[in-house]
């Protein structure tokens, strides 16, 4: 059984007003336990609306979201439980910090779950370790942290709920290159250790190519593609038509192939390309 | 969603009232409000109500919008009219303890209801048909004489413009923060009043913090564009009184005279 499944999921903003807008249109998708899914799409393609429906923050206009086979809106009073199972990190999550100390802020989620104090303490420390916030920072005011630290503290606030599915909406937006790399590898590590499902919305093809197993492409409210990362990024033309692109290195390798080389399709990272070229040269005996 | 706020929303259009000068509209609105409270009997009140309906129709705004803005104050209307119902003097028509209803109470209640409704409709007509920038520009111009008393008219107008400009932004921000805290299991829709107020803290603190951040950024951006108050500042769109405005002012004077006339000649109809 898929951990998340959507059936004809649609959402319309401002229904019955002159500002009516269809944001998500009949999306059918199945996400399996443990997958790392990248979600791409133009600004306004409906991806943020889509992910907010997955944890019941907004109610679909029509269609269903199934979590472990059960419709999440079956019992609207229980919707909070769904939010604990499907954790959501919004864009610029540092703007939602509010407590006196980082520790208290991270414990907000677990406290709402009604856990015992010792369990809360354990979860807060675990979450803080995942995002690499050291002990003394935990007792500082969140407003005294640096930008990157704030971001990580806010993400820890969601990790501390230990959700089965973690959704991150552009977690690296506005961070410097170093901060991006660190955060991304922390998310990866978290995914590997906990073996939970992660959905990452991002505009950076490089980021998505590096970490995800599968990619979901949204275009003008519709689900355009949903396939293995390699397969999606081998459709260069199609992606460019809808205003997206493939990672630079994938494009370079593709144009080398056009010029008569025969590198394998769907190379996604510089490291892969490096290895591929080395083996090629080695085979031809041109390396030394 | 907190976004469904109609009170004071500008709806672009090209009706007679849209084309009027904002200053004329404000002055006319003020005299209209005075007129509403000058109408002492049913004849003059009917005249006022008729003018209100004319304003509503000629503004070209869908009636639905006016009804929406009335919905916001329906509570106040009901409370005041019920209170007035029991405040009349004369022979009681119905009595229960110290509560009594008299003819004068009933007529007072009707008066108050019609007055408040006219008031809201006329004010909505102004805000529906005038863009916030024009409105504050006009206020700035109209308040200019206050400079004699060292009141910083331009600064007040600028503050109003900024406040109006940021209402939608803040609403959107509130929405976002609420969603984010709900995602962490914040429960805002249940519990008693104290629990509900407490549940707002995780929303209000980030909202305050980001408002201050925005204020600093805005101040910086204004300074980068060499803003230094109203001294020597010119307008891109200069307000302009046209024939419509003068005609409307004349009409208003006629109606006001009519109301006073009705007050005098039908005084026994109170």
Coordinates of C-alpha atoms in Angstrom, one line a residue:
Chain A
X1 CA 0.0 0.0 0.0
X2 CA 1.3 3.5 -0.8
X3 CA 1.9 5.8 2.1
X4 CA 0.3 8.7 0.2
X5 CA -2.1 8.4 -2.6
X6 CA -4.2 11.1 -4.2
X7 CA -7.3 10.6 -6.2
X8 CA -8.5 13.3 -8.7
X9 CA -7.2 15.8 -6.2
X10 CA -8.3 19.4 -7.1
X11 CA -8.3 22.7 -5.5
X12 CA -9.9 26.0 -6.6
X13 CA -9.1 29.3 -4.9
X14 CA -11.8 32.0 -4.3
X15 CA -14.7 29.8 -5.5
X16 CA -17.7 31.8 -6.6
X17 CA -15.9 35.1 -6.8
X18 CA -14.4 37.0 -9.7
X19 CA -11.0 35.9 -8.5
X20 CA -11.7 32.1 -9.0
X21 CA -8.5 30.2 -9.9
X22 CA -8.0 26.5 -10.3
X23 CA -4.7 25.8 -8.5
X24 CA -4.5 22.0 -8.7
X25 CA -6.4 20.0 -11.3
X26 CA -7.2 16.3 -11.0
X27 CA -3.8 15.0 -9.6
X28 CA -3.5 11.3 -9.2
X29 CA -0.3 10.1 -7.7
X30 CA 1.1 7.2 -5.5
X31 CA 4.0 7.7 -3.2
X32 CA 5.6 4.7 -1.6
X33 CA 7.1 4.5 1.9
X34 CA 10.7 5.5 2.0
X35 CA 10.9 7.4 -1.3
X36 CA 12.6 10.7 -1.8
X37 CA 10.5 12.7 -4.1
X38 CA 11.5 16.0 -5.8
X39 CA 8.7 18.3 -6.8
X40 CA 9.4 20.9 -9.5
X41 CA 7.3 23.4 -11.4
X42 CA 7.0 27.0 -12.3
X43 CA 6.0 29.6 -9.8
X44 CA 2.2 29.4 -9.6
X45 CA 2.1 25.9 -11.0
X46 CA 0.2 24.6 -7.9
X47 CA 3.0 22.7 -6.2
X48 CA 2.7 24.6 -2.9
X49 CA -1.1 24.2 -2.9
X50 CA -0.7 20.5 -3.7
X51 CA 1.7 19.8 -0.8
X52 CA -0.5 21.7 1.7
X53 CA -3.4 19.4 0.8
X54 CA -1.3 16.4 1.7
X55 CA -1.3 17.2 5.4
X56 CA -4.7 18.7 5.6
X57 CA -3.8 22.4 5.9
X58 CA -6.2 23.1 3.1
X59 CA -9.2 21.0 2.2
X60 CA -9.4 19.8 -1.3
X61 CA -12.3 21.2 -3.4
X62 CA -12.7 17.7 -4.8
X63 CA -10.9 14.4 -4.7
X64 CA -9.2 12.6 -1.9
X65 CA -5.9 12.3 -0.1
X66 CA -5.2 8.8 1.2
X67 CA -2.7 8.4 4.0
X68 CA -1.9 4.7 4.5
X69 CA -5.0 4.0 2.5
X70 CA -7.3 6.1 4.7
X71 CA -8.9 9.4 3.5
X72 CA -7.5 12.1 5.8
X73 CA -10.7 14.1 5.8
X74 CA -12.8 11.1 6.8
X75 CA -13.0 12.5 10.3
X76 CA -12.2 16.3 10.2
X77 CA -11.8 16.4 14.0
X78 CA -8.8 14.1 13.7
X79 CA -7.0 16.2 11.1
X80 CA -4.4 17.3 13.7
X81 CA -3.2 13.7 13.9
X82 CA -2.6 13.7 10.1
X83 CA -0.4 16.9 10.6
X84 CA 1.8 15.0 13.0
X85 CA 2.2 12.2 10.6
X86 CA 2.9 14.4 7.6
X87 CA 5.3 17.1 8.7
X88 CA 5.4 20.3 6.7
X89 CA 8.3 22.8 6.5
X90 CA 7.1 26.0 4.8
X91 CA 9.1 28.4 2.7
X92 CA 11.2 30.7 4.9
X93 CA 10.3 28.7 8.1
X94 CA 12.4 31.0 10.3
X95 CA 9.6 33.5 10.2
X96 CA 7.5 31.3 12.3
X97 CA 9.8 31.1 15.3
X98 CA 8.2 32.6 18.4
X99 CA 9.4 31.1 21.7
X100 CA 11.9 32.5 24.2
X101 CA 14.5 29.8 23.5
X102 CA 15.3 27.6 20.5
X103 CA 14.7 24.6 22.8
X104 CA 11.1 25.7 23.6
X105 CA 10.4 26.5 20.0
X106 CA 11.5 23.0 18.8
X107 CA 9.4 21.4 21.5
X108 CA 6.2 23.3 20.4
X109 CA 5.3 20.5 18.0
X110 CA 6.0 17.5 20.3
X111 CA 4.1 19.3 23.1
X112 CA 1.1 19.7 20.9
X113 CA 1.3 15.9 20.3
X114 CA 0.8 15.4 24.1
X115 CA 4.1 13.5 24.7
X116 CA 5.7 13.1 28.1
X117 CA 8.4 15.6 29.2
X118 CA 11.2 13.1 28.9
X119 CA 10.1 12.0 25.4
X120 CA 9.9 15.7 24.4
X121 CA 13.4 16.3 25.6
X122 CA 14.7 13.3 23.7
X123 CA 13.0 14.4 20.5
X124 CA 14.2 18.0 20.8
X125 CA 17.8 16.9 21.3
X126 CA 17.6 14.4 18.4
X127 CA 16.1 16.9 16.0
X128 CA 18.7 19.5 17.0
X129 CA 21.4 17.0 16.4
X130 CA 20.1 16.2 12.9
X131 CA 20.3 19.9 11.9
X132 CA 23.6 20.3 13.8
X133 CA 22.5 22.9 16.4
X134 CA 24.9 22.6 19.3
X135 CA 23.9 22.5 22.9
X136 CA 24.4 26.1 23.9
X137 CA 22.5 27.4 20.9
X138 CA 19.4 25.6 22.2
X139 CA 19.0 28.0 25.1
X140 CA 19.5 31.2 23.1
X141 CA 16.6 33.3 21.9
X142 CA 15.8 32.2 18.3
X143 CA 15.9 35.8 17.3
X144 CA 19.6 36.0 18.2
X145 CA 20.6 33.3 15.8
X146 CA 22.1 33.8 12.3
X147 CA 19.9 33.3 9.2
X148 CA 21.1 29.8 8.5
X149 CA 20.8 28.8 12.2
X150 CA 17.3 30.1 12.4
X151 CA 16.3 28.1 9.3
X152 CA 17.7 25.0 10.8
X153 CA 16.0 25.6 14.2
X154 CA 12.7 26.0 12.4
X155 CA 13.2 22.7 10.4
X156 CA 14.2 21.0 13.7
X157 CA 10.8 22.1 15.0
X158 CA 9.1 19.9 12.4
X159 CA 11.6 17.0 12.6
X160 CA 11.0 16.8 16.4
X161 CA 7.5 15.6 15.6
X162 CA 9.1 12.6 13.9
X163 CA 6.7 12.6 11.0
X164 CA 6.4 9.5 8.7
X165 CA 6.3 11.9 5.7
X166 CA 8.4 15.1 5.7
X167 CA 7.5 17.8 3.2
X168 CA 9.9 20.7 2.6
X169 CA 8.9 23.7 0.6
X170 CA 12.0 25.2 -0.9
X171 CA 14.1 24.7 2.3
X172 CA 17.3 26.1 0.8
X173 CA 15.8 29.4 -0.7
X174 CA 17.8 32.4 0.3
X175 CA 20.7 30.5 1.8
X176 CA 24.3 30.9 0.7
X177 CA 25.8 28.0 -1.4
X178 CA 27.6 26.6 1.7
X179 CA 24.4 26.7 3.7
X180 CA 22.5 25.0 0.9
X181 CA 24.9 22.1 0.7
X182 CA 25.0 21.6 4.4
X183 CA 21.2 21.7 4.8
X184 CA 20.6 19.4 1.8
X185 CA 23.0 16.8 3.1
X186 CA 21.5 17.0 6.5
X187 CA 18.1 16.3 5.0
X188 CA 19.6 13.4 3.0
X189 CA 21.1 11.9 6.1
X190 CA 17.9 12.3 8.0
X191 CA 16.1 10.4 5.2
X192 CA 18.7 7.6 5.1
X193 CA 18.7 7.1 8.9
X194 CA 15.0 7.3 9.5
X195 CA 14.0 5.7 6.2
X196 CA 11.0 7.9 6.0
X197 CA 9.3 9.5 3.0
X198 CA 10.5 12.9 2.0
X199 CA 9.0 15.4 -0.5
X200 CA 11.2 18.3 -1.5
X201 CA 9.8 21.2 -3.4
X202 CA 12.7 23.1 -5.1
X203 CA 13.5 25.4 -8.0
X204 CA 17.1 24.1 -8.1
X205 CA 17.4 21.3 -10.6
X206 CA 20.9 20.5 -9.3
X207 CA 19.5 20.0 -5.7
X208 CA 16.7 17.8 -6.9
X209 CA 19.0 15.8 -9.2
X210 CA 21.4 15.1 -6.3
X211 CA 18.9 13.8 -3.8
X212 CA 15.6 12.5 -5.2
X213 CA 14.6 9.0 -6.4
X214 CA 11.6 10.2 -8.3
X215 CA 10.5 13.6 -9.6
X216 CA 7.0 15.0 -9.9
X217 CA 6.7 17.9 -12.3
X218 CA 3.7 20.3 -12.1
X219 CA 2.7 22.5 -14.9
X220 CA -0.3 24.9 -15.0
X221 CA -2.1 23.1 -12.1
X222 CA -1.6 19.7 -13.8
X223 CA 0.6 16.8 -13.0
X224 CA 2.9 16.8 -16.0
X225 CA 5.3 14.0 -15.2
X226 CA 5.9 11.6 -12.4
X227 CA 8.8 9.2 -12.9
X228 CA 12.3 8.2 -11.9
X229 CA 14.7 11.1 -11.7
X230 CA 16.8 9.8 -14.6
X231 CA 13.8 9.4 -16.9
X232 CA 12.5 12.9 -16.1
X233 CA 15.8 14.6 -16.7
X234 CA 16.3 12.7 -20.0
X235 CA 13.4 14.7 -21.4
X236 CA 15.3 17.9 -22.0
X237 CA 13.0 19.2 -24.7
X238 CA 9.8 18.6 -22.8
X239 CA 11.1 20.2 -19.6
X240 CA 12.3 23.3 -21.6
X241 CA 8.8 23.6 -23.1
X242 CA 7.3 24.1 -19.7
X243 CA 9.9 26.6 -18.6
X244 CA 12.1 24.2 -16.6
X245 CA 15.5 22.8 -17.4
X246 CA 17.7 19.8 -16.7
X247 CA 20.8 20.2 -14.5
X248 CA 23.8 21.8 -16.3
X249 CA 25.9 18.7 -16.2
X250 CA 23.1 16.6 -17.7
X251 CA 22.9 19.0 -20.5
X252 CA 26.6 19.0 -21.2
X253 CA 26.7 15.2 -21.3
X254 CA 23.7 15.2 -23.7
X255 CA 25.4 17.6 -26.0
X256 CA 28.6 15.6 -25.9
X257 CA 26.5 12.6 -27.0
X258 CA 25.0 14.6 -29.8
X259 CA 28.6 15.3 -31.0
X260 CA 29.2 11.6 -31.3
X261 CA 30.3 10.4 -27.9
X262 CA 28.3 7.6 -26.3
X263 CA 28.0 8.4 -22.6
X264 CA 25.1 6.8 -20.7
X265 CA 21.9 8.8 -20.6
X266 CA 20.7 10.6 -17.6
X267 CA 23.8 11.6 -15.8
X268 CA 22.7 13.9 -12.9
X269 CA 25.7 15.0 -10.9
X270 CA 29.2 16.2 -11.7
X271 CA 30.6 13.2 -9.7
X272 CA 28.8 10.8 -12.0
X273 CA 30.0 12.6 -15.1
X274 CA 33.5 12.6 -13.8
X275 CA 33.4 8.8 -13.2
X276 CA 31.8 8.2 -16.6
X277 CA 34.4 10.2 -18.5
X278 CA 37.3 8.5 -16.6
X279 CA 36.1 5.0 -17.4
X280 CA 35.6 6.0 -21.0
X281 CA 39.1 7.5 -21.3
X282 CA 40.5 4.5 -19.4
X283 CA 38.8 2.1 -21.9
X284 CA 40.3 3.9 -24.8
X285 CA 43.6 3.9 -23.2
X286 CA 43.9 7.7 -23.4
X287 CA 44.2 8.3 -19.7
X288 CA 47.9 7.9 -19.1
Chain B
X1 CA -9.0 32.1 5.4
X2 CA -8.8 35.6 6.8
X3 CA -8.8 37.3 3.4
X4 CA -12.6 37.8 3.1
X5 CA -12.6 41.4 4.3
X6 CA -14.8 43.7 2.2
X7 CA -14.9 46.8 4.5
X8 CA -13.0 49.5 2.7
X9 CA -12.1 47.6 -0.4
X10 CA -11.5 49.7 -3.6
X11 CA -13.3 48.4 -6.7
X12 CA -12.1 50.0 -9.9
X13 CA -14.7 51.3 -12.3
X14 CA -15.8 54.2 -14.4
X15 CA -19.1 55.3 -12.9
X16 CA -20.2 58.8 -12.2
X17 CA -19.0 58.5 -8.6
X18 CA -15.7 56.9 -9.6
X19 CA -15.0 59.9 -11.8
X20 CA -15.6 62.4 -9.0
X21 CA -12.7 64.2 -7.3
X22 CA -11.8 62.5 -4.0
X23 CA -11.9 65.8 -2.1
X24 CA -15.4 66.5 -3.3
X25 CA -16.4 63.0 -2.3
X26 CA -15.0 63.4 1.2
X27 CA -16.6 66.8 1.7
X28 CA -19.9 65.5 0.4
X29 CA -19.8 62.5 2.6
X30 CA -19.2 64.6 5.7
X31 CA -22.1 66.9 4.8
X32 CA -24.2 63.8 4.0
X33 CA -23.5 62.3 7.5
X34 CA -24.5 65.6 9.0
X35 CA -27.6 65.5 7.0
X36 CA -28.5 62.0 8.2
X37 CA -28.4 63.2 11.7
X38 CA -30.3 66.4 10.8
X39 CA -33.3 64.5 9.5
X40 CA -35.7 64.7 12.4
X41 CA -38.9 63.4 10.9
X42 CA -40.0 60.6 8.5
X43 CA -40.3 62.8 5.5
X44 CA -36.8 64.1 5.7
X45 CA -35.5 60.7 6.6
X46 CA -37.2 59.3 3.5
X47 CA -35.5 61.9 1.4
X48 CA -32.1 61.0 2.9
X49 CA -32.8 57.3 2.3
X50 CA -33.8 58.1 -1.3
X51 CA -30.5 60.0 -1.9
X52 CA -28.6 57.1 -0.4
X53 CA -30.2 54.7 -2.8
X54 CA -29.4 57.0 -5.7
X55 CA -25.7 57.1 -4.5
X56 CA -25.6 53.3 -4.3
X57 CA -27.1 52.9 -7.8
X58 CA -24.9 55.5 -9.5
X59 CA -21.7 54.1 -8.0
X60 CA -22.0 51.1 -10.3
X61 CA -20.8 48.7 -7.6
X62 CA -22.7 45.4 -7.4
X63 CA -25.3 45.4 -4.7
X64 CA -23.8 42.2 -3.3
X65 CA -20.7 44.2 -2.2
X66 CA -22.9 46.7 -0.2
X67 CA -24.7 43.9 1.5
X68 CA -21.4 42.3 2.5
X69 CA -20.3 45.5 4.1
X70 CA -23.7 45.8 5.9
X71 CA -23.2 42.2 7.2
X72 CA -20.2 43.3 9.2
X73 CA -22.2 45.9 11.2
X74 CA -25.5 44.0 11.5
X75 CA -24.7 43.2 15.1
X76 CA -24.4 46.9 16.0
X77 CA -27.5 47.8 14.2
X78 CA -29.6 45.1 16.0
X79 CA -28.1 46.1 19.4
X80 CA -28.7 49.8 19.1
X81 CA -32.2 49.4 17.6
X82 CA -33.3 47.0 20.4
X83 CA -31.9 49.4 23.0
X84 CA -33.7 52.3 21.5
X85 CA -36.9 50.3 21.4
X86 CA -37.0 50.4 25.2
X87 CA -36.0 54.0 25.6
X88 CA -39.2 55.7 24.4
X89 CA -41.4 57.8 26.5
X90 CA -45.2 57.9 26.6
X91 CA -47.9 55.3 27.0
X92 CA -46.6 51.7 27.0
X93 CA -47.9 49.4 24.3
X94 CA -46.3 46.4 26.1
X95 CA -44.7 46.2 29.5
X96 CA -42.7 43.6 31.4
X97 CA -41.1 44.8 34.6
X98 CA -39.1 47.9 33.8
X99 CA -39.1 47.1 30.1
X100 CA -41.7 48.8 28.1
X101 CA -42.3 49.4 24.4
X102 CA -43.9 52.7 23.3
X103 CA -44.7 54.2 20.0
X104 CA -41.9 56.7 20.4
X105 CA -39.6 53.8 21.2
X106 CA -40.6 52.0 18.0
X107 CA -40.1 55.1 15.9
X108 CA -36.7 55.8 17.5
X109 CA -35.6 52.2 16.7
X110 CA -36.6 52.6 13.1
X111 CA -34.9 56.0 12.9
X112 CA -31.6 54.6 14.3
X113 CA -31.7 51.6 12.0
X114 CA -32.2 53.6 8.9
X115 CA -29.6 56.2 9.9
X116 CA -26.9 53.6 10.5
X117 CA -27.7 51.7 7.3
X118 CA -27.5 55.0 5.3
X119 CA -24.3 55.9 7.0
X120 CA -22.6 52.6 6.2
X121 CA -23.9 52.6 2.6
X122 CA -22.7 56.1 1.9
X123 CA -19.3 55.5 3.5
X124 CA -18.9 52.2 1.6
X125 CA -19.7 54.1 -1.6
X126 CA -16.8 56.4 -0.9
X127 CA -14.3 53.6 -0.2
X128 CA -15.5 51.3 -3.0
X129 CA -15.1 54.1 -5.6
X130 CA -11.9 55.8 -4.4
X131 CA -8.5 54.3 -4.5
X132 CA -6.6 54.5 -1.2
X133 CA -4.0 56.7 -2.7
X134 CA -6.6 59.2 -3.9
X135 CA -8.3 59.1 -0.6
X136 CA -5.2 59.9 1.4
X137 CA -4.2 62.5 -1.1
X138 CA -7.5 64.2 -0.7
X139 CA -7.4 64.0 3.1
X140 CA -3.9 65.5 3.0
X141 CA -5.2 68.4 0.9
X142 CA -8.3 68.9 3.0
X143 CA -6.3 68.9 6.2
X144 CA -3.8 71.4 5.0
X145 CA -5.2 74.3 7.0
X146 CA -4.3 72.3 10.1
X147 CA -0.7 73.2 9.4
X148 CA -1.3 76.4 11.2
X149 CA -1.5 74.4 14.4
X150 CA 1.8 72.6 13.6
X151 CA 0.1 69.4 12.8
X152 CA 2.2 67.3 10.4
X153 CA -0.5 66.7 7.8
X154 CA 1.7 65.1 5.2
X155 CA 3.2 62.7 7.7
X156 CA -0.3 61.6 8.9
X157 CA -1.4 61.1 5.3
X158 CA 1.7 59.1 4.5
X159 CA 1.1 56.9 7.6
X160 CA -2.4 56.3 6.5
X161 CA -1.3 55.4 3.0
X162 CA 1.2 52.9 4.3
X163 CA -1.2 51.4 6.8
X164 CA -3.8 50.9 4.0
X165 CA -1.2 49.5 1.7
X166 CA 0.0 46.9 4.3
X167 CA -3.4 45.5 5.3
X168 CA -3.5 42.9 2.6
X169 CA 0.2 42.1 3.1
X170 CA -0.3 41.5 6.8
X171 CA -3.4 39.4 6.3
X172 CA -1.5 37.2 3.9
X173 CA 1.3 37.0 6.4
X174 CA -1.1 36.0 9.2
X175 CA -2.5 33.3 7.0
X176 CA 0.9 31.9 6.3
X177 CA 2.0 31.9 9.9
X178 CA -1.2 30.3 11.0
X179 CA -0.8 27.5 8.5
X180 CA 2.8 27.0 9.6
X181 CA 1.8 26.7 13.3
X182 CA -1.1 24.5 12.5
X183 CA 1.3 22.2 10.7
X184 CA 3.1 21.9 14.0
X185 CA -0.2 20.9 15.6
X186 CA -1.3 24.3 17.0
X187 CA -5.0 24.1 17.8
X188 CA -6.8 27.4 17.0
X189 CA -10.3 26.3 16.5
X190 CA -11.3 24.7 19.8
X191 CA -11.1 25.2 23.5
X192 CA -12.5 28.0 25.7
X193 CA -11.7 31.7 25.2
X194 CA -8.5 31.7 27.3
X195 CA -7.1 28.7 25.5
X196 CA -8.0 30.4 22.2
X197 CA -6.2 33.6 23.2
X198 CA -3.2 31.6 24.2
X199 CA -3.2 29.7 20.9
X200 CA -2.8 33.1 19.2
X201 CA 0.6 33.8 20.8
X202 CA 2.5 31.6 18.3
X203 CA 0.9 33.7 15.5
X204 CA 1.1 37.1 17.0
X205 CA 4.8 37.1 18.0
X206 CA 6.1 36.2 14.5
X207 CA 3.6 38.7 13.1
X208 CA 5.0 41.5 15.3
X209 CA 8.6 40.5 14.5
X210 CA 8.0 40.5 10.8
X211 CA 6.0 43.8 10.9
X212 CA 9.0 45.5 12.6
X213 CA 11.3 44.0 10.0
X214 CA 9.1 45.2 7.2
X215 CA 8.9 48.7 8.8
X216 CA 12.7 48.9 8.9
X217 CA 13.0 47.7 5.3
X218 CA 10.4 50.2 4.1
X219 CA 12.0 53.1 5.9
X220 CA 15.3 52.1 4.3
X221 CA 13.8 51.9 0.9
X222 CA 12.1 55.2 1.2
X223 CA 15.3 56.9 2.4
X224 CA 17.1 55.3 -0.6
X225 CA 14.7 57.2 -2.8
X226 CA 15.4 60.4 -0.9
X227 CA 12.1 60.7 0.8
X228 CA 12.3 63.4 3.4
X229 CA 8.7 64.4 4.2
X230 CA 6.2 66.6 2.4
X231 CA 8.4 69.7 2.0
X232 CA 8.7 70.5 -1.7
X233 CA 7.1 67.2 -2.8
X234 CA 5.0 67.3 -5.9
X235 CA 2.3 64.9 -7.0
X236 CA 2.3 62.7 -10.1
X237 CA -1.5 62.7 -10.3
X238 CA -2.8 66.1 -9.3
X239 CA -6.4 66.1 -8.0
X240 CA -8.7 68.0 -10.3
X241 CA -12.2 69.3 -9.7
X242 CA -14.4 69.0 -12.8
X243 CA -17.9 70.0 -13.7
X244 CA -19.4 66.8 -12.2
X245 CA -18.0 67.8 -8.8
X246 CA -19.5 71.2 -8.8
X247 CA -22.8 69.9 -10.0
X248 CA -22.8 67.3 -7.2
X249 CA -22.0 69.8 -4.6
X250 CA -24.8 72.0 -5.8
X251 CA -27.2 69.0 -5.7
X252 CA -26.1 68.2 -2.2
X253 CA -26.8 71.8 -1.1
X254 CA -30.3 71.5 -2.6
X255 CA -31.0 68.1 -0.8
X256 CA -29.6 69.5 2.5
X257 CA -32.0 72.5 2.1
X258 CA -34.8 70.1 1.3
X259 CA -34.1 68.1 4.5
X260 CA -34.1 71.3 6.6
X261 CA -37.3 72.4 4.8
X262 CA -39.0 69.0 5.6
X263 CA -37.9 69.3 9.2
X264 CA -39.5 72.7 9.5
X265 CA -42.7 72.0 7.6
X266 CA -43.5 68.5 8.7
X267 CA -42.4 69.0 12.3
X268 CA -45.6 67.4 13.7
X269 CA -44.7 64.1 12.0
X270 CA -42.0 63.2 14.4

